[in-house]
Amino acid sequence: MAAEIVCSKWTPLVLRELLTGPARFNDLRRGVPKMSPTLLSKRLKELEEAGVISARAKGAGGAAEYRLTTAGEDLRDVVMSLGVWGQRWIESSLSLKNLDPSLLMWDMRRNILPTSIPKRKCTVQFVYPELAAKRNRWWLVIDGRDVDLCSVDPGFDIDLYVSSTLRSMTAVWMGHTTLKAEINAGHIQLSGDKTMARSIHGWLGLSPFAKEKTRLAS
């Protein structure tokens, strides 16, 4: 019965999103972009019926906000263990096969460490030159602990420009390589605020599994 609740398709990824805090439907969609809205609605209903999550309308007539119950929070070790296992035992070339800039940027947004950023509103533009025009520019607007992700120019002055191949930035985020290595190789270029550029190793948070080392034979 536990497997029927937790192991249905996409459910562990929905749970992964909710482990970072309460989220609305559209937030969950951004975290699991290849999951259809219809299936996401179905899974949320199933999890609510199983007592794993609760839904609460935020404000009068507002969209529902989903959060883990005590039972759902108790699944944290189960879900995180899947990520650890994947980092240890799945070939990095396979995990870097299906790259998605929207998913990468969404994950990067929630792992930013603002304590290493100047105490003012800062805007960082990421450019992935090899992608089509509608998908190759992203902006992170960082204001204290608030970090917004924009796929359309927010209109603010840019403090730091980051130009990278999508594969290089994804590999850095996953812990398969380092920022220093990719910058030295010329795969990632930084320009703009020198203080932010020097401290990027401190504020660009990585995947929670990035520190796990592969156990595959080289």
XYZ file of C-alpha atoms in Angstrom:
218
model
C 0.000 0.000 0.000
C 2.873 2.373 0.747
C 4.369 1.650 -2.681
C 1.029 2.403 -4.354
C 1.002 5.854 -2.736
C 4.664 6.851 -3.110
C 5.909 4.972 -6.187
C 3.383 5.967 -8.834
C 4.843 7.850 -11.788
C 6.036 11.418 -10.978
C 4.944 11.236 -7.326
C 8.501 11.209 -5.863
C 9.273 14.359 -7.896
C 6.128 16.105 -6.647
C 7.141 15.188 -3.110
C 10.652 16.508 -3.792
C 9.159 19.882 -4.720
C 7.016 19.994 -1.584
C 9.991 19.117 0.622
C 11.341 22.617 -0.102
C 8.208 24.217 1.384
C 4.551 24.994 0.605
C 3.831 25.496 -3.094
C 0.987 26.442 -5.387
C -0.026 24.452 -8.434
C 1.942 26.605 -10.906
C 5.063 26.379 -8.732
C 4.818 22.598 -8.796
C 4.402 22.642 -12.558
C 7.629 24.610 -12.921
C 9.451 22.075 -10.765
C 8.124 19.105 -12.756
C 7.756 20.660 -16.234
C 7.292 17.417 -18.173
C 4.330 16.331 -16.063
C 0.951 17.210 -17.579
C -1.340 19.533 -15.575
C -4.055 16.868 -15.609
C -1.781 14.219 -14.122
C -0.402 16.668 -11.563
C -3.937 17.456 -10.390
C -4.663 13.738 -10.129
C -1.510 13.026 -8.101
C -2.181 15.931 -5.735
C -5.692 14.649 -5.112
C -4.362 11.140 -4.442
C -1.728 12.429 -2.025
C -4.313 14.527 -0.227
C -6.670 11.555 0.100
C -3.778 9.482 1.479
C -3.059 12.132 4.109
C 0.389 12.948 2.693
C -0.390 16.564 1.790
C -2.978 19.168 2.698
C -4.415 21.915 0.503
C -5.326 25.322 1.844
C -6.687 28.304 -0.061
C -4.447 31.315 0.461
C -6.568 34.444 0.846
C -10.137 34.975 -0.246
C -10.625 33.192 -3.563
C -6.890 32.494 -3.777
C -5.241 29.484 -5.373
C -4.714 26.447 -3.166
C -1.370 26.106 -1.457
C -0.131 22.560 -0.968
C 2.021 21.484 1.956
C 3.223 18.232 3.431
C 1.467 16.840 6.477
C 3.413 15.158 9.270
C 3.044 11.913 7.328
C 4.388 13.599 4.194
C 7.336 15.137 5.993
C 8.143 11.647 7.268
C 8.929 10.708 3.650
C 11.868 13.149 3.470
C 14.526 10.476 3.996
C 12.867 8.208 1.431
C 12.829 10.859 -1.297
C 16.302 12.216 -0.539
C 17.726 8.690 -0.550
C 16.556 8.305 -4.155
C 18.547 11.382 -5.130
C 21.622 10.146 -3.297
C 21.362 6.756 -5.002
C 21.018 8.408 -8.423
C 24.065 10.588 -7.868
C 26.121 7.551 -6.857
C 25.007 5.000 -9.427
C 23.657 6.714 -12.578
C 26.173 7.604 -15.278
C 26.667 11.373 -15.464
C 26.417 11.205 -19.271
C 22.900 9.788 -18.913
C 21.796 12.356 -16.352
C 23.053 15.143 -18.646
C 21.199 13.808 -21.676
C 17.813 15.531 -21.299
C 18.718 19.123 -20.451
C 15.998 21.623 -19.557
C 16.920 25.284 -18.905
C 13.638 26.078 -17.131
C 14.073 23.206 -14.666
C 17.757 24.037 -14.085
C 17.033 27.713 -13.415
C 14.071 26.886 -11.145
C 16.258 24.577 -9.070
C 19.100 27.115 -8.997
C 16.690 29.849 -7.864
C 15.738 28.066 -4.664
C 19.335 27.211 -3.775
C 20.777 30.718 -4.019
C 22.673 31.700 -0.842
C 21.951 35.443 -0.513
C 24.327 35.989 2.419
C 27.237 36.093 -0.065
C 25.566 38.737 -2.267
C 25.698 42.551 -1.786
C 22.908 43.773 0.515
C 20.817 45.370 -2.226
C 18.594 44.178 -5.042
C 20.807 42.376 -7.560
C 19.953 40.998 -10.990
C 21.905 38.199 -12.650
C 21.324 37.357 -16.296
C 22.105 33.834 -17.497
C 22.596 33.329 -21.233
C 22.744 29.939 -22.959
C 23.852 30.945 -26.481
C 23.205 27.577 -28.129
C 19.481 27.586 -27.306
C 16.632 29.111 -29.293
C 15.963 32.798 -28.618
C 12.846 32.187 -26.491
C 14.715 29.894 -24.076
C 18.265 31.198 -23.935
C 17.942 34.123 -21.479
C 16.967 33.928 -17.810
C 17.117 36.426 -14.961
C 17.476 35.899 -11.230
C 16.371 38.920 -9.206
C 17.798 38.651 -5.692
C 16.536 40.947 -2.959
C 17.617 39.730 0.450
C 16.081 36.311 0.962
C 13.620 36.772 -1.922
C 14.774 35.295 -5.227
C 12.592 35.598 -8.328
C 13.152 33.784 -11.611
C 12.160 35.588 -14.815
C 12.078 34.241 -18.348
C 11.241 37.732 -19.642
C 13.500 40.736 -19.055
C 12.352 42.267 -15.734
C 13.726 45.649 -16.754
C 16.318 46.018 -13.990
C 19.960 46.944 -14.472
C 22.069 43.801 -14.769
C 24.712 43.374 -12.077
C 26.272 40.180 -13.414
C 26.148 38.429 -16.771
C 26.726 34.665 -16.872
C 27.207 33.071 -20.295
C 27.439 29.290 -20.395
C 26.514 26.209 -22.334
C 23.490 24.568 -20.763
C 25.431 21.338 -20.341
C 28.258 23.047 -18.428
C 25.962 24.884 -16.025
C 23.887 21.747 -15.435
C 27.036 19.709 -14.787
C 28.214 22.318 -12.257
C 24.843 22.345 -10.496
C 24.818 18.545 -10.277
C 28.354 18.420 -8.896
C 29.856 16.590 -11.884
C 32.351 19.434 -12.362
C 33.164 22.758 -10.711
C 32.620 26.408 -11.571
C 36.368 26.979 -11.445
C 37.033 24.176 -13.929
C 34.351 25.353 -16.360
C 35.450 29.000 -16.120
C 39.090 28.046 -16.693
C 38.057 25.937 -19.688
C 36.174 28.894 -21.160
C 32.799 27.149 -20.995
C 31.415 29.722 -18.534
C 32.126 33.462 -18.789
C 31.329 36.097 -16.155
C 31.151 39.857 -16.689
C 29.834 42.793 -14.690
C 30.054 43.316 -10.926
C 33.496 42.021 -9.938
C 32.492 41.385 -6.329
C 29.569 39.173 -7.397
C 31.748 37.418 -9.956
C 34.436 36.648 -7.360
C 31.888 35.397 -4.826
C 29.775 33.306 -7.214
C 31.282 30.120 -5.768
C 29.691 31.100 -2.453
C 26.205 32.201 -3.506
C 25.410 29.887 -6.415
C 23.961 26.999 -4.398
C 24.225 23.562 -5.963
C 22.001 20.489 -5.988
C 21.533 18.998 -2.510
C 23.133 15.850 -3.954
C 26.150 17.578 -5.540
C 28.516 16.499 -2.766
C 27.744 12.819 -3.330
C 30.505 11.109 -5.302
C 29.886 8.502 -7.970
C 30.518 4.888 -6.994
C 30.731 3.653 -10.566
C 34.035 2.184 -11.636
C 35.986 4.630 -13.764
